[in-house]
Every structure is written in C-alpha cells, then in structure tokens.
Amino acid sequence: MPTDTSDLWLRPAEPGEAAALAAVHVAARRAAPMPDPVHGEADVARWLAARLVTDEVWVADLADHGVVGYARLTPGWLDDLYVAPVAARRGVGGALLDLVKAREPDGFCLWVFASNAPARAFYAGHGLVELESTDGSANEEGAPDVRLAWPGAEPLRFLRGLVDDVDAQLGDLLARRAALTRAIQPFKDTTRRDPGRERAVAEALATRAPELGVERLERIAHAIITESLDAAAERT
C-alpha cells in the first residue's frame, strides 16, 4: 500500500513530551499482538521523562494528528519504536526506522515479542535479520521474544562484533565451568563419568538453546567435561 509522508515531520523529542510519548507507547502496545503492558500510562510517562534526559529520542508528527510515533536509541540499540494506531499504514514506522539507520550506520539490535508477527514482518521487510529467541524469562512480561539486528553498512563486521561479544562471555563461562568441574571431583564417590548426569545437563541446556537440540548439546557437554577433567588432572 503506497504511503504519503509529505505531512510527516521527524524531530528530536522535547523534555516536556513524556506524556504524549507515553500515550503513543500504550496505545501502540494495546493495538498489537503483544503481552499486556506491565505498567500503566502514568508509570510509562515517568519512565520516559527520565529516558528523555539520557537517551536519544526522535518524534514523528503528522500535520493532522500531532505526535503519532517515536523512536528511542541508545548506542547500538533501538530500544523503542512505537506508532499510534491512528497513524498506521502512513509510513511513519518506516520513516522512523530509516532515521535510526542513519543515526546508527554501523548497525544496531532490538528486541521484539515473538507473538508480534506484524512487527517481525515489518522489520524483515526493512532488511533486519532475526538472531536468537528467548523464553522471555529476562523481560518483565515473561513472554518469549526475539532479538533482531540491522547489520549496517558492513554486515560481516557488525555480526562478527556480536560474535566477539558472545565469545567473551562464553570464555568466562567455560572458565567457571572448568573450575567447578575440578572442585567437585574430591567429593565424588567414584571417578567414573555419569552419562545420566551429562544427559540431564544437555536437556537443561536445550531449554536455553533449542536450535542445537539435546543430542548436539550432549556431545558439547561431554567435550567440555572431558577437557575440564583433563585440565584438572594436569594441575595435580
């Protein structure tokens, strides 16, 4: 459906606009296939008032409706992009997203609820890619969500940067896992491996990484435990 954005104005948010942005935020969420908001409009307004001081926020104005959308950015992230239902299908979301791309040319990430199929289709149509999915345990709503990314002008460089971040965390976790494997050995009644325990570890990991599946994760867990035990033996 063609859109006409000739009456659309994008501008930086002003300090006193938290209430107007909160109205957009709440209305957009209620109209989308998303979990019910945890916070009421007054709480959202107070929260946005603080964000207007610390974050980069852009507002979308339509000549016939006033404030109809906003985007909130922090370095490397699109934290919010909401459009009021009254302005749906008028190119507001696309205009805001294009502005974010211009402000973050090296790429950025964002989170979308897994249930919000229209938003996921919108972002896919604008060149964003879906990365990992979660069970929602880390968000207030407890609802599954999906991390998306716009990989910027140099996609390989951007995505490798994300890999580097994960590898740094993985290195810390592997060091902790090896230390715990070593520490537990003196308290065991036997030096034999416990396949049942390793299977249970793999099944627990599969709840966090379902794409890998239990069988692959069991092989990974077996390798990590083997190398951890070998490293512990070398220290004795």
C-alpha positions as YAML, in Angstrom:
chain: A
units: angstrom
residues:
- id: 1
  name: MET
  ca: [0.00, 0.00, 0.00]
- id: 2
  name: PRO
  ca: [1.65, 3.29, -1.04]
- id: 3
  name: THR
  ca: [2.24, 5.84, 1.68]
- id: 4
  name: ASP
  ca: [2.41, 9.61, 1.62]
- id: 5
  name: THR
  ca: [4.78, 11.10, 4.20]
- id: 6
  name: SER
  ca: [4.67, 14.65, 2.86]
- id: 7
  name: ASP
  ca: [2.85, 15.79, 6.03]
- id: 8
  name: LEU
  ca: [5.21, 13.89, 8.36]
- id: 9
  name: TRP
  ca: [7.83, 15.69, 10.42]
- id: 10
  name: LEU
  ca: [10.59, 13.91, 12.34]
- id: 11
  name: ARG
  ca: [12.31, 15.91, 15.06]
- id: 12
  name: PRO
  ca: [14.18, 15.44, 18.36]
- id: 13
  name: ALA
  ca: [11.90, 14.99, 21.35]
- id: 14
  name: GLU
  ca: [11.48, 17.86, 23.76]
- id: 15
  name: PRO
  ca: [11.81, 17.49, 27.57]
- id: 16
  name: GLY
  ca: [8.11, 18.04, 28.26]
- id: 17
  name: GLU
  ca: [6.77, 15.43, 25.82]
- id: 18
  name: ALA
  ca: [6.92, 12.35, 28.03]
- id: 19
  name: ALA
  ca: [3.13, 12.21, 28.45]
- id: 20
  name: ALA
  ca: [2.49, 12.42, 24.69]
- id: 21
  name: LEU
  ca: [5.04, 9.70, 24.02]
- id: 22
  name: ALA
  ca: [3.58, 7.51, 26.76]
- id: 23
  name: ALA
  ca: [0.13, 7.79, 25.14]
- id: 24
  name: VAL
  ca: [1.62, 6.55, 21.85]
- id: 25
  name: HIS
  ca: [3.53, 3.79, 23.64]
- id: 26
  name: VAL
  ca: [0.48, 2.42, 25.45]
- id: 27
  name: ALA
  ca: [-1.91, 2.74, 22.50]
- id: 28
  name: ALA
  ca: [0.51, 1.02, 20.13]
- id: 29
  name: ARG
  ca: [1.06, -1.86, 22.53]
- id: 30
  name: ARG
  ca: [-2.65, -2.36, 23.12]
- id: 31
  name: ALA
  ca: [-3.31, -2.50, 19.38]
- id: 32
  name: ALA
  ca: [-0.54, -5.03, 18.65]
- id: 33
  name: PRO
  ca: [-0.42, -8.79, 19.34]
- id: 34
  name: MET
  ca: [1.78, -8.25, 22.37]
- id: 35
  name: PRO
  ca: [1.50, -9.09, 26.08]
- id: 36
  name: ASP
  ca: [-0.45, -6.59, 28.14]
- id: 37
  name: PRO
  ca: [1.76, -3.79, 29.48]
- id: 38
  name: VAL
  ca: [3.07, -4.32, 33.00]
- id: 39
  name: HIS
  ca: [2.98, -0.58, 33.71]
- id: 40
  name: GLY
  ca: [0.17, 1.95, 33.32]
- id: 41
  name: GLU
  ca: [0.41, 5.10, 31.23]
- id: 42
  name: ALA
  ca: [1.40, 7.30, 34.17]
- id: 43
  name: ASP
  ca: [4.30, 5.00, 35.05]
- id: 44
  name: VAL
  ca: [5.39, 4.88, 31.40]
- id: 45
  name: ALA
  ca: [5.33, 8.69, 31.28]
- id: 46
  name: ARG
  ca: [7.54, 8.96, 34.36]
- id: 47
  name: TRP
  ca: [9.94, 6.39, 32.94]
- id: 48
  name: LEU
  ca: [10.10, 8.15, 29.57]
- id: 49
  name: ALA
  ca: [10.71, 11.51, 31.24]
- id: 50
  name: ALA
  ca: [13.96, 10.05, 32.61]
- id: 51
  name: ARG
  ca: [14.84, 8.49, 29.27]
- id: 52
  name: LEU
  ca: [14.44, 11.85, 27.53]
- id: 53
  name: VAL
  ca: [17.37, 13.06, 29.61]
- id: 54
  name: THR
  ca: [19.68, 10.10, 29.00]
- id: 55
  name: ASP
  ca: [18.72, 8.67, 25.60]
- id: 56
  name: GLU
  ca: [18.33, 9.87, 22.02]
- id: 57
  name: VAL
  ca: [14.62, 10.17, 21.25]
- id: 58
  name: TRP
  ca: [13.00, 11.21, 17.96]
- id: 59
  name: VAL
  ca: [9.36, 12.11, 17.49]
- id: 60
  name: ALA
  ca: [7.09, 11.70, 14.48]
- id: 61
  name: ASP
  ca: [4.48, 14.43, 13.96]
- id: 62
  name: LEU
  ca: [1.66, 14.23, 11.45]
- id: 63
  name: ALA
  ca: [0.05, 17.50, 10.41]
- id: 64
  name: ASP
  ca: [-3.45, 16.26, 11.19]
- id: 65
  name: HIS
  ca: [-2.71, 14.39, 14.43]
- id: 66
  name: GLY
  ca: [0.36, 15.81, 16.18]
- id: 67
  name: VAL
  ca: [2.65, 13.29, 17.90]
- id: 68
  name: VAL
  ca: [1.98, 9.85, 16.40]
- id: 69
  name: GLY
  ca: [5.22, 7.96, 16.96]
- id: 70
  name: TYR
  ca: [8.66, 7.94, 18.47]
- id: 71
  name: ALA
  ca: [11.96, 6.06, 18.38]
- id: 72
  name: ARG
  ca: [14.36, 5.80, 21.32]
- id: 73
  name: LEU
  ca: [18.01, 4.91, 20.78]
- id: 74
  name: THR
  ca: [20.98, 4.01, 22.94]
- id: 75
  name: PRO
  ca: [24.38, 3.12, 21.44]
- id: 76
  name: GLY
  ca: [23.97, 0.02, 19.29]
- id: 77
  name: TRP
  ca: [20.29, -0.44, 20.19]
- id: 78
  name: LEU
  ca: [16.85, 0.60, 19.04]
- id: 79
  name: ASP
  ca: [15.08, 0.41, 22.40]
- id: 80
  name: ASP
  ca: [11.64, 1.67, 21.34]
- id: 81
  name: LEU
  ca: [9.81, 2.25, 18.09]
- id: 82
  name: TYR
  ca: [6.09, 2.85, 18.51]
- id: 83
  name: VAL
  ca: [3.45, 4.29, 16.18]
- id: 84
  name: ALA
  ca: [-0.06, 5.21, 17.32]
- id: 85
  name: PRO
  ca: [-2.81, 3.13, 15.69]
- id: 86
  name: VAL
  ca: [-4.35, 6.30, 14.22]
- id: 87
  name: ALA
  ca: [-1.24, 6.69, 12.05]
- id: 88
  name: ALA
  ca: [-0.93, 3.07, 10.95]
- id: 89
  name: ARG
  ca: [-0.04, 2.43, 7.29]
- id: 90
  name: ARG
  ca: [1.04, 6.00, 6.69]
- id: 91
  name: GLY
  ca: [4.77, 5.35, 6.51]
- id: 92
  name: VAL
  ca: [5.53, 6.61, 10.00]
- id: 93
  name: GLY
  ca: [7.28, 3.45, 11.20]
- id: 94
  name: GLY
  ca: [9.37, 3.19, 8.05]
- id: 95
  name: ALA
  ca: [10.41, 6.83, 8.27]
- id: 96
  name: LEU
  ca: [11.45, 6.43, 11.90]
- id: 97
  name: LEU
  ca: [13.37, 3.25, 11.12]
- id: 98
  name: ASP
  ca: [15.20, 4.93, 8.22]
- id: 99
  name: LEU
  ca: [16.18, 7.73, 10.59]
- id: 100
  name: VAL
  ca: [17.51, 5.19, 13.11]
- id: 101
  name: LYS
  ca: [19.58, 3.54, 10.38]
- id: 102
  name: ALA
  ca: [21.06, 6.91, 9.51]
- id: 103
  name: ARG
  ca: [21.85, 7.58, 13.18]
- id: 104
  name: GLU
  ca: [23.37, 4.11, 13.69]
- id: 105
  name: PRO
  ca: [25.08, 3.37, 10.36]
- id: 106
  name: ASP
  ca: [27.28, 0.63, 11.82]
- id: 107
  name: GLY
  ca: [24.24, -1.43, 12.83]
- id: 108
  name: PHE
  ca: [22.01, -1.94, 15.84]
- id: 109
  name: CYS
  ca: [19.91, -4.56, 17.63]
- id: 110
  name: LEU
  ca: [16.41, -4.59, 19.11]
- id: 111
  name: TRP
  ca: [14.01, -6.96, 20.83]
- id: 112
  name: VAL
  ca: [10.51, -7.86, 19.60]
- id: 113
  name: PHE
  ca: [7.97, -10.11, 21.27]
- id: 114
  name: ALA
  ca: [7.73, -13.40, 19.40]
- id: 115
  name: SER
  ca: [3.94, -13.03, 19.22]
- id: 116
  name: ASN
  ca: [4.16, -9.69, 17.40]
- id: 117
  name: ALA
  ca: [4.08, -11.09, 13.87]
- id: 118
  name: PRO
  ca: [3.28, -7.73, 12.19]
- id: 119
  name: ALA
  ca: [6.34, -6.09, 13.75]
- id: 120
  name: ARG
  ca: [8.56, -9.01, 12.79]
- id: 121
  name: ALA
  ca: [7.30, -8.82, 9.20]
- id: 122
  name: PHE
  ca: [7.83, -5.04, 9.18]
- id: 123
  name: TYR
  ca: [11.43, -5.33, 10.30]
- id: 124
  name: ALA
  ca: [12.15, -8.21, 7.91]
- id: 125
  name: GLY
  ca: [10.80, -6.11, 5.06]
- id: 126
  name: HIS
  ca: [13.25, -3.36, 6.01]
- id: 127
  name: GLY
  ca: [16.32, -5.60, 5.95]
- id: 128
  name: LEU
  ca: [16.62, -6.63, 9.58]
- id: 129
  name: VAL
  ca: [17.55, -10.21, 10.45]
- id: 130
  name: GLU
  ca: [16.36, -12.33, 13.34]
- id: 131
  name: LEU
  ca: [19.02, -13.64, 15.70]
- id: 132
  name: GLU
  ca: [18.30, -15.59, 18.89]
- id: 133
  name: SER
  ca: [14.97, -16.30, 20.54]
- id: 134
  name: THR
  ca: [14.36, -16.48, 24.29]
- id: 135
  name: ASP
  ca: [11.71, -17.91, 26.59]
- id: 136
  name: GLY
  ca: [11.02, -14.42, 27.97]
- id: 137
  name: SER
  ca: [12.43, -15.07, 31.43]
- id: 138
  name: ALA
  ca: [14.57, -11.92, 31.16]
- id: 139
  name: ASN
  ca: [11.73, -9.49, 30.36]
- id: 140
  name: GLU
  ca: [9.08, -8.07, 32.67]
- id: 141
  name: GLU
  ca: [6.21, -9.69, 30.82]
- id: 142
  name: GLY
  ca: [7.75, -13.16, 30.91]
- id: 143
  name: ALA
  ca: [6.86, -13.57, 27.22]
- id: 144
  name: PRO
  ca: [9.08, -15.13, 24.53]
- id: 145
  name: ASP
  ca: [10.98, -12.59, 22.48]
- id: 146
  name: VAL
  ca: [13.32, -12.38, 19.51]
- id: 147
  name: ARG
  ca: [16.49, -10.35, 19.08]
- id: 148
  name: LEU
  ca: [16.76, -8.68, 15.67]
- id: 149
  name: ALA
  ca: [19.60, -6.76, 14.08]
- id: 150
  name: TRP
  ca: [20.14, -4.34, 11.27]
- id: 151
  name: PRO
  ca: [23.72, -5.19, 10.29]
- id: 152
  name: GLY
  ca: [24.55, -1.77, 8.89]
- id: 153
  name: ALA
  ca: [26.82, -0.85, 6.04]
- id: 154
  name: GLU
  ca: [29.28, -3.68, 6.77]
- id: 155
  name: PRO
  ca: [27.16, -6.65, 7.85]
- id: 156
  name: LEU
  ca: [30.04, -9.12, 8.26]
- id: 157
  name: ARG
  ca: [31.94, -6.74, 10.50]
- id: 158
  name: PHE
  ca: [28.87, -5.97, 12.59]
- id: 159
  name: LEU
  ca: [27.84, -9.60, 13.07]
- id: 160
  name: ARG
  ca: [31.41, -10.67, 13.85]
- id: 161
  name: GLY
  ca: [31.41, -7.96, 16.52]
- id: 162
  name: LEU
  ca: [28.36, -9.60, 18.09]
- id: 163
  name: VAL
  ca: [30.12, -12.96, 17.90]
- id: 164
  name: ASP
  ca: [33.15, -11.47, 19.65]
- id: 165
  name: ASP
  ca: [30.90, -10.22, 22.46]
- id: 166
  name: VAL
  ca: [29.35, -13.67, 22.89]
- id: 167
  name: ASP
  ca: [32.75, -15.38, 22.75]
- id: 168
  name: ALA
  ca: [33.98, -13.15, 25.58]
- id: 169
  name: GLN
  ca: [31.02, -14.24, 27.71]
- id: 170
  name: LEU
  ca: [31.49, -17.86, 26.65]
- id: 171
  name: GLY
  ca: [35.13, -17.75, 27.69]
- id: 172
  name: ASP
  ca: [34.16, -16.55, 31.17]
- id: 173
  name: LEU
  ca: [31.52, -19.29, 31.46]
- id: 174
  name: LEU
  ca: [33.91, -22.02, 30.31]
- id: 175
  name: ALA
  ca: [36.48, -20.90, 32.88]
- id: 176
  name: ARG
  ca: [33.84, -21.08, 35.62]
- id: 177
  name: ARG
  ca: [32.62, -24.48, 34.37]
- id: 178
  name: ALA
  ca: [36.15, -25.91, 34.35]
- id: 179
  name: ALA
  ca: [36.80, -24.60, 37.87]
- id: 180
  name: LEU
  ca: [33.59, -26.15, 39.20]
- id: 181
  name: THR
  ca: [34.28, -29.46, 37.47]
- id: 182
  name: ARG
  ca: [37.69, -29.54, 39.14]
- id: 183
  name: ALA
  ca: [36.31, -28.55, 42.55]
- id: 184
  name: ILE
  ca: [33.63, -31.25, 42.60]
- id: 185
  name: GLN
  ca: [35.96, -34.22, 41.96]
- id: 186
  name: PRO
  ca: [37.19, -34.76, 45.55]
- id: 187
  name: PHE
  ca: [33.60, -35.07, 46.77]
- id: 188
  name: LYS
  ca: [32.58, -37.82, 44.32]
- id: 189
  name: ASP
  ca: [32.42, -41.47, 45.36]
- id: 190
  name: THR
  ca: [33.76, -42.61, 42.00]
- id: 191
  name: THR
  ca: [35.91, -41.29, 39.18]
- id: 192
  name: ARG
  ca: [33.61, -42.79, 36.58]
- id: 193
  name: ARG
  ca: [31.60, -40.49, 34.35]
- id: 194
  name: ASP
  ca: [27.84, -40.28, 34.87]
- id: 195
  name: PRO
  ca: [26.07, -40.45, 31.47]
- id: 196
  name: GLY
  ca: [22.72, -39.77, 33.12]
- id: 197
  name: ARG
  ca: [24.01, -36.58, 34.66]
- id: 198
  name: GLU
  ca: [25.52, -35.45, 31.35]
- id: 199
  name: ARG
  ca: [22.22, -36.16, 29.59]
- id: 200
  name: ALA
  ca: [20.38, -34.08, 32.18]
- id: 201
  name: VAL
  ca: [22.87, -31.24, 31.63]
- id: 202
  name: ALA
  ca: [22.22, -31.41, 27.88]
- id: 203
  name: GLU
  ca: [18.46, -31.40, 28.38]
- id: 204
  name: ALA
  ca: [18.71, -28.33, 30.62]
- id: 205
  name: LEU
  ca: [20.90, -26.58, 28.05]
- id: 206
  name: ALA
  ca: [18.38, -27.41, 25.33]
- id: 207
  name: THR
  ca: [15.77, -25.27, 27.07]
- id: 208
  name: ARG
  ca: [18.13, -22.31, 26.51]
- id: 209
  name: ALA
  ca: [19.42, -23.33, 23.06]
- id: 210
  name: PRO
  ca: [16.61, -25.34, 21.41]
- id: 211
  name: GLU
  ca: [18.05, -24.93, 17.91]
- id: 212
  name: LEU
  ca: [21.05, -27.07, 18.85]
- id: 213
  name: GLY
  ca: [18.93, -29.88, 20.28]
- id: 214
  name: VAL
  ca: [19.67, -32.33, 23.07]
- id: 215
  name: GLU
  ca: [21.88, -34.68, 21.06]
- id: 216
  name: ARG
  ca: [24.28, -31.97, 19.89]
- id: 217
  name: LEU
  ca: [24.33, -30.37, 23.31]
- id: 218
  name: GLU
  ca: [25.09, -33.72, 24.92]
- id: 219
  name: ARG
  ca: [28.15, -34.03, 22.69]
- id: 220
  name: ILE
  ca: [29.17, -30.46, 23.53]
- id: 221
  name: ALA
  ca: [28.70, -31.05, 27.27]
- id: 222
  name: HIS
  ca: [30.70, -34.29, 27.04]
- id: 223
  name: ALA
  ca: [33.58, -32.46, 25.33]
- id: 224
  name: ILE
  ca: [33.56, -29.61, 27.85]
- id: 225
  name: ILE
  ca: [33.57, -32.01, 30.81]
- id: 226
  name: THR
  ca: [36.31, -34.14, 29.23]
- id: 227
  name: GLU
  ca: [38.57, -31.17, 28.59]
- id: 228
  name: SER
  ca: [37.82, -29.74, 32.04]
- id: 229
  name: LEU
  ca: [38.80, -33.04, 33.67]
- id: 230
  name: ASP
  ca: [41.96, -33.25, 31.58]
- id: 231
  name: ALA
  ca: [42.88, -29.68, 32.56]
- id: 232
  name: ALA
  ca: [42.24, -30.51, 36.25]
- id: 233
  name: ALA
  ca: [44.45, -33.61, 36.01]
- id: 234
  name: GLU
  ca: [47.29, -31.55, 34.61]
- id: 235
  name: ARG
  ca: [47.14, -29.29, 37.67]
- id: 236
  name: THR
  ca: [47.60, -32.17, 40.13]
...
